[in-house]
Short mmCIF file of C-alpha atoms and ligand atoms in Angstrom, two decimals:
data_model
loop_
_atom_site.label_atom_id
_atom_site.label_comp_id
_atom_site.label_asym_id
_atom_site.label_seq_id
_atom_site.Cartn_x
_atom_site.Cartn_y
_atom_site.Cartn_z
CA UNK A 1 9.45 -11.42 -11.06
CA UNK A 2 12.23 -13.69 -10.89
CA UNK A 3 13.62 -15.42 -7.95
CA UNK A 4 16.87 -13.56 -6.78
CA UNK A 5 18.55 -16.93 -5.79
CA UNK A 6 17.89 -19.15 -8.78
CA UNK A 7 16.43 -16.83 -11.35
CA UNK A 8 13.37 -18.78 -11.78
CA UNK A 9 10.49 -17.03 -13.15
CA UNK A 10 7.85 -16.80 -10.14
CA UNK A 11 4.64 -15.13 -9.21
CA UNK A 12 4.88 -11.55 -8.09
CA UNK A 13 3.09 -12.61 -4.82
CA UNK A 14 5.45 -15.57 -4.07
CA UNK A 15 6.80 -15.27 -0.61
CA UNK A 16 9.10 -18.32 -1.20
CA UNK A 17 10.42 -19.42 -4.54
CA UNK A 18 8.78 -22.75 -5.21
CA UNK A 19 11.96 -24.06 -7.01
CA UNK A 20 14.70 -23.31 -4.56
CA UNK A 21 12.65 -22.54 -1.48
CA UNK A 22 14.49 -19.14 -0.85
CA UNK A 23 12.74 -16.09 0.17
CA UNK A 24 13.02 -14.22 -3.29
CA UNK A 25 14.61 -11.00 -1.56
CA UNK A 26 16.98 -12.53 0.85
CA UNK A 27 19.67 -13.46 -1.71
CA UNK A 28 20.97 -11.19 -4.38
CA UNK A 29 22.20 -13.38 -7.17
CA UNK A 30 19.74 -12.38 -9.82
CA UNK A 31 17.68 -9.17 -10.34
CA UNK A 32 14.13 -9.89 -9.25
CA UNK A 33 12.84 -7.66 -12.16
CA UNK A 34 14.82 -8.87 -15.17
CA UNK A 35 16.36 -11.98 -14.04
CA UNK A 36 20.03 -10.66 -14.95
CA UNK A 37 22.88 -11.74 -12.73
CA UNK A 38 23.94 -9.27 -10.21
CA UNK A 39 26.70 -8.87 -7.43
CA UNK A 40 25.25 -9.14 -3.71
CA UNK A 41 26.89 -5.73 -3.18
CA UNK A 42 24.83 -3.97 -5.90
CA UNK A 43 22.10 -1.66 -4.62
CA UNK A 44 20.44 -1.38 -8.07
CA UNK A 45 20.45 -3.51 -11.09
CA UNK A 46 22.39 -2.03 -13.91
CA UNK A 47 20.39 -3.79 -16.55
CA UNK A 48 17.04 -2.43 -15.59
CA UNK A 49 17.79 0.14 -12.85
CA UNK A 50 15.58 -1.40 -10.35
CA UNK A 51 16.40 -1.10 -6.65
CA UNK A 52 17.42 -4.55 -5.33
CA UNK A 53 16.64 -4.07 -1.64
CA UNK A 54 13.62 -5.87 0.01
CA UNK A 55 10.19 -4.25 -0.44
CA UNK A 56 11.28 -2.29 -3.33
CA UNK A 57 8.51 -3.50 -5.59
CA UNK A 58 5.68 -4.31 -3.17
CA UNK A 59 4.85 -3.96 0.46
CA UNK A 60 5.01 -0.87 2.68
CA UNK A 61 5.14 2.09 0.33
CA UNK A 62 1.50 2.75 0.97
CA UNK A 63 1.32 2.02 4.74
CA UNK A 64 -0.01 4.93 6.95
CA UNK A 65 -0.48 4.87 10.60
CA UNK A 66 -4.28 4.43 11.40
CA UNK A 67 -4.50 7.09 14.01
CA UNK A 68 -2.89 9.70 11.85
CA UNK A 69 -5.36 8.91 8.93
CA UNK A 70 -8.23 9.15 11.32
CA UNK A 71 -6.90 12.48 12.48
CA UNK A 72 -6.72 13.77 8.88
CA UNK A 73 -10.06 12.67 8.05
CA UNK A 74 -11.26 14.54 11.25
CA UNK A 75 -9.66 17.80 10.01
CA UNK A 76 -10.94 17.42 6.50
CA UNK A 77 -13.55 14.66 5.88
CA UNK A 78 -12.08 12.20 3.24
CA UNK A 79 -8.40 13.51 3.48
CA UNK A 80 -7.07 10.18 5.13
CA UNK A 81 -8.73 8.31 2.48
CA UNK A 82 -7.05 10.50 -0.35
CA UNK A 83 -3.65 10.09 1.27
CA UNK A 84 -3.91 6.39 1.46
CA UNK A 85 -4.43 6.09 -2.31
CA UNK A 86 -8.25 6.08 -2.21
CA UNK A 87 -8.44 9.20 -4.12
CA UNK A 88 -11.68 9.00 -5.90
CA UNK A 89 -13.45 7.72 -2.67
CA UNK A 90 -11.95 10.36 -0.50
CA UNK A 91 -12.98 13.05 -2.90
CA UNK A 92 -16.46 11.63 -3.17
CA UNK A 93 -16.79 11.47 0.56
CA UNK A 94 -15.44 15.16 0.82
CA UNK A 95 -17.72 16.50 -1.78
CA UNK A 96 -20.62 14.35 -0.46
CA UNK A 97 -20.19 15.48 3.03
CA UNK A 98 -20.07 19.25 1.80
CA UNK A 99 -23.36 18.87 -0.20
CA UNK A 100 -25.01 17.07 2.65
CA UNK A 101 -23.73 19.76 5.08
CA UNK A 102 -25.09 22.51 2.94
CA UNK A 103 -28.63 20.81 2.90
CA UNK A 104 -28.60 20.05 6.63
CA UNK A 105 -26.99 23.22 7.67
CA UNK A 106 -23.85 21.30 8.98
CA UNK A 107 -25.75 18.72 10.98
CA UNK A 108 -24.75 15.87 8.73
CA UNK A 109 -21.21 16.41 9.66
CA UNK A 110 -22.12 14.96 12.93
CA UNK A 111 -22.57 11.80 11.09
CA UNK A 112 -20.29 11.93 7.90
CA UNK A 113 -17.17 13.07 10.08
CA UNK A 114 -17.24 10.10 12.44
CA UNK A 115 -17.89 7.67 9.77
CA UNK A 116 -14.93 8.97 7.60
CA UNK A 117 -12.76 8.92 10.83
CA UNK A 118 -13.67 5.39 11.50
CA UNK A 119 -13.44 4.31 7.89
CA UNK A 120 -9.82 5.99 7.48
CA UNK A 121 -8.72 4.19 10.68
CA UNK A 122 -9.91 0.68 9.64
CA UNK A 123 -8.67 1.09 6.02
CA UNK A 124 -5.31 2.17 7.23
CA UNK A 125 -5.27 -0.79 9.64
CA UNK A 126 -6.21 -3.25 6.92
CA UNK A 127 -3.30 -1.74 4.70
CA UNK A 128 -0.99 -2.14 7.69
CA UNK A 129 -1.88 -5.71 8.08
CA UNK A 130 -1.05 -6.22 4.23
CA UNK A 131 -4.67 -6.81 3.22
CA UNK A 132 -5.77 -5.80 -0.24
CA UNK A 133 -7.89 -2.78 -0.27
CA UNK A 134 -9.78 -1.64 -3.23
CA UNK A 135 -10.18 2.02 -4.42
CA UNK A 136 -13.84 2.00 -3.06
CA UNK A 137 -13.72 -0.47 -0.14
CA UNK A 138 -15.22 0.89 2.99
CA UNK A 139 -14.28 -0.11 6.56
ZN1 LIG B 201 14.57 -19.85 -6.64
ZN1 LIG B 202 17.16 -5.93 -13.47
#
């Protein structure tokens, strides 16, 4: 992305522009996406159509409340994980717990359900703290 203060090309993960020292989203001199000059009152860049407000390209879009994700995985094993973007893992947990449940006449749910709840809670917590969570990361 580009620094919105000085239009320097900087890393997408940069919190501070290494050239001018400004938080890249605080000032709206340039579009952070295409580097074109913008007006500070503009909400979107007319060049590329991207939103100029903070956190538009990264950050909290995927943040979910840990207790809510835990509750969802209690209602349906793996649902919390699916909603948090771990679709394949959530589906694997769901299908795995159903198959295990059939073989054990439901007894395995005593193990898989609490594990899915704890996993959903801890993954949501990690995401909330801004940590990277891979598609298949557990706990
Ligand atoms: Zn800069
Ligand atoms: Zn732009």
